[in-house]
Short mmCIF file of C-alpha atoms in Angstrom, two decimals:
data_model
loop_
_atom_site.label_atom_id
_atom_site.label_comp_id
_atom_site.label_asym_id
_atom_site.label_seq_id
_atom_site.Cartn_x
_atom_site.Cartn_y
_atom_site.Cartn_z
CA MET A 1 55.76 35.25 72.59
CA SER A 2 57.85 32.09 72.60
CA ASP A 3 56.32 28.64 71.98
CA TRP A 4 57.17 27.28 75.42
CA LEU A 5 55.46 30.23 77.13
CA LYS A 6 52.30 29.68 75.03
CA PHE A 7 52.37 26.01 76.04
CA VAL A 8 52.74 26.86 79.75
CA ILE A 9 49.87 29.38 79.58
CA ALA A 10 47.61 26.87 77.78
CA LEU A 11 48.46 24.12 80.28
CA ALA A 12 47.87 26.42 83.28
CA SER A 13 44.55 27.58 81.81
CA ALA A 14 43.40 23.99 81.29
CA LEU A 15 44.37 23.10 84.86
CA VAL A 16 42.45 26.07 86.27
CA LEU A 17 39.34 25.12 84.24
CA VAL A 18 39.48 21.49 85.40
CA LEU A 19 39.89 22.52 89.05
CA ALA A 20 37.05 25.05 88.80
CA PHE A 21 34.75 22.47 87.17
CA ARG A 22 35.58 19.92 89.86
CA ALA A 23 35.15 22.39 92.71
CA LEU A 24 31.96 24.04 91.47
CA ALA A 25 30.03 21.56 89.33
CA PHE A 26 30.65 17.84 89.85
CA THR A 27 32.81 15.79 92.19
CA VAL A 28 33.42 12.05 92.51
CA TYR A 29 33.30 10.48 95.98
CA THR A 30 34.19 6.88 96.85
CA VAL A 31 31.87 4.88 99.11
CA ASP A 32 33.82 3.53 102.06
CA GLY A 33 31.59 1.61 104.43
CA LYS A 34 28.20 -0.02 104.68
CA GLY A 35 25.97 2.94 105.54
CA LEU A 36 23.83 2.80 102.39
CA GLN A 37 23.98 -0.90 101.50
CA PRO A 38 22.51 -2.40 99.33
CA LEU A 39 21.93 0.81 97.35
CA TYR A 40 25.63 1.76 97.40
CA ILE A 41 28.40 -0.66 98.26
CA ASP A 42 32.02 -0.33 99.27
CA GLY A 43 34.05 0.83 96.25
CA ASP A 44 31.27 2.63 94.34
CA ARG A 45 32.43 5.92 92.84
CA LEU A 46 29.53 8.37 93.07
CA LEU A 47 29.09 11.38 90.81
CA VAL A 48 27.83 14.29 92.94
CA ASN A 49 26.20 17.41 91.51
CA ARG A 50 27.47 20.32 93.62
CA TRP A 51 24.96 22.71 91.93
CA SER A 52 21.87 20.66 92.77
CA TYR A 53 20.93 22.93 95.71
CA GLY A 54 22.65 26.07 94.44
CA LEU A 55 26.27 27.17 94.46
CA ARG A 56 27.61 26.64 97.98
CA VAL A 57 29.94 29.44 99.08
CA ASP A 58 31.58 28.66 102.40
CA GLY A 59 34.52 30.93 103.04
CA LYS A 60 35.68 28.98 106.12
CA GLY A 61 35.50 32.14 108.23
CA MET A 62 36.91 34.52 105.62
CA LEU A 63 33.59 34.93 103.76
CA PRO A 64 30.06 34.46 105.08
CA TYR A 65 28.25 31.26 104.11
CA SER A 66 25.73 31.62 101.29
CA ARG A 67 24.05 29.61 98.55
CA MET A 68 23.51 31.30 95.21
CA LEU A 69 20.48 30.17 93.16
CA ARG A 70 19.32 28.23 96.22
CA LYS A 71 17.01 25.22 95.91
CA PRO A 72 15.80 23.20 98.91
CA VAL A 73 16.76 19.58 99.53
CA SER A 74 13.84 17.22 98.81
CA LYS A 75 12.77 14.21 100.83
CA GLY A 76 14.33 11.08 99.41
CA ASP A 77 17.36 12.84 97.92
CA ILE A 78 20.65 11.09 98.59
CA VAL A 79 23.15 13.75 99.55
CA VAL A 80 26.82 14.11 100.38
CA PHE A 81 27.52 16.14 103.51
CA ASP A 82 30.30 16.97 105.89
CA ILE A 83 30.03 16.94 109.65
CA PRO A 84 29.21 20.09 111.59
CA ASN A 85 32.12 21.46 113.64
CA ASP A 86 34.50 18.94 112.02
CA SER A 87 33.92 16.45 114.84
CA ILE A 88 34.60 13.67 112.31
CA ASN A 89 36.68 14.32 109.20
CA GLY A 90 35.47 13.46 105.72
CA GLU A 91 32.32 13.48 103.64
CA PHE A 92 29.38 11.14 104.16
CA ILE A 93 26.28 10.09 102.24
CA ALA A 94 22.75 9.73 103.53
CA ARG A 95 19.12 9.95 102.43
CA CYS A 96 17.07 13.02 103.37
CA LYS A 97 14.20 11.74 105.52
CA ALA A 98 12.78 15.06 106.78
CA VAL A 99 12.86 18.68 105.65
CA PRO A 100 12.26 21.93 107.61
CA GLY A 101 8.87 21.87 109.30
CA ASP A 102 8.53 18.05 109.34
CA THR A 103 8.03 16.04 112.52
CA VAL A 104 10.48 13.23 113.26
CA HIS A 105 9.71 10.34 115.62
CA THR A 106 12.79 8.83 117.26
CA LYS A 107 13.56 6.66 120.28
CA LYS A 108 14.35 9.89 122.15
CA GLY A 109 10.88 11.28 121.38
CA THR A 110 9.18 13.44 118.79
CA MET A 111 11.08 16.38 117.29
CA MET A 112 10.22 19.10 114.82
CA VAL A 113 12.83 19.82 112.11
CA PRO A 114 13.73 23.51 112.53
CA GLY A 115 14.00 25.87 109.61
CA LEU A 116 12.41 28.60 107.58
CA LYS A 117 12.07 28.22 103.84
CA ASP A 118 13.62 31.61 103.07
CA CYS A 119 16.47 31.65 105.57
CA ALA A 120 19.54 29.61 104.59
CA ASP A 121 21.08 29.86 108.05
CA ALA A 122 18.05 28.28 109.73
CA ASP A 123 17.39 25.30 107.42
CA TYR A 124 18.11 21.89 108.87
CA TYR A 125 17.51 18.38 107.56
CA TRP A 126 17.18 14.89 109.03
CA LEU A 127 19.59 12.63 107.12
CA GLU A 128 19.68 8.86 107.66
CA SER A 129 21.79 6.09 106.25
CA ILE A 130 20.02 2.86 105.36
CA HIS A 131 22.16 0.80 107.72
CA PRO A 132 20.71 1.38 111.22
CA LYS A 133 24.05 1.14 113.06
CA ASN A 134 25.84 3.82 111.04
CA PRO A 135 27.03 6.45 113.55
CA VAL A 136 27.29 9.21 110.93
CA ASP A 137 23.71 10.34 110.39
CA SER A 138 21.03 12.37 112.16
CA ARG A 139 20.13 9.58 114.57
CA ASN A 140 23.48 10.21 116.27
CA LEU A 141 24.46 13.72 115.12
CA GLY A 142 21.06 15.44 115.23
CA PHE A 143 19.86 17.82 112.56
CA ILE A 144 22.26 18.60 109.72
CA SER A 145 22.42 22.22 108.59
CA GLU A 146 22.02 23.08 104.91
CA ARG A 147 25.48 24.64 104.99
CA ASN A 148 26.96 21.14 105.52
CA ILE A 149 25.21 19.59 102.50
CA ILE A 150 27.61 19.50 99.56
CA GLY A 151 25.36 18.15 96.81
CA ARG A 152 23.06 15.42 95.47
CA VAL A 153 24.27 12.02 94.27
CA VAL A 154 23.55 11.70 90.54
CA CYS A 155 24.66 8.14 89.80
CA ILE A 156 27.30 5.48 90.33
CA LEU A 157 30.00 6.53 87.88
CA TYR A 158 31.76 3.19 88.24
CA SER A 159 32.49 0.63 90.92
CA HIS A 160 35.65 -1.21 91.84
CA ASP A 161 36.48 -3.75 94.53
CA ASP A 162 39.69 -2.30 95.96
CA GLN A 163 40.70 -5.70 97.34
CA LYS A 164 41.24 -6.97 93.77
CA ASN A 165 43.45 -5.84 90.93
CA MET A 166 42.34 -3.24 88.38
CA LEU A 167 40.69 -5.63 85.90
CA GLU A 168 39.26 -8.21 88.28
CA GLY A 169 37.82 -5.63 90.66
CA TYR A 170 35.84 -3.63 88.08
CA ARG A 171 32.07 -4.12 88.53
CA LYS A 172 30.57 -3.33 85.13
CA GLU A 173 27.01 -4.14 86.24
CA ARG A 174 27.09 -1.14 88.62
CA THR A 175 28.46 1.38 86.11
CA LEU A 176 26.25 4.44 85.43
CA GLN A 177 23.38 3.27 87.64
#
């Protein structure tokens, strides 16, 4: 086999491994907004463990949704989720305030979080941002299904003020918190 072909195969293999690691294990998300201030601020890069609640398999209609090695979300966990039915594009972060079987008291009245511990399709969570006027949480969207939860936030990988240049905007005091 020629040297250039070996190089191309090695490069393609490395690319596939990096993409698989990023898609299945850890992902970095950038905070854009004030929903979890002061805990997370605009420009924080969050490291998210995609395995924290089990491997999420969502075939987007081609395969049925499932979670392998499933673990439930715990109260207090800060999670990354996407919006049901793609009504708003993107991923969002919020703190889990109630798990299946809990009672939630809201301005609209008292509600029970639906869900059965052993049925992935029926588990729902009440997710709230810290900022009370954030429209992207359970106070406005209702219960969030487990299938929409991507993973748990592990730490702030690093933080950067995007309004400043590369060196001036780096916030070293927020790195690996």
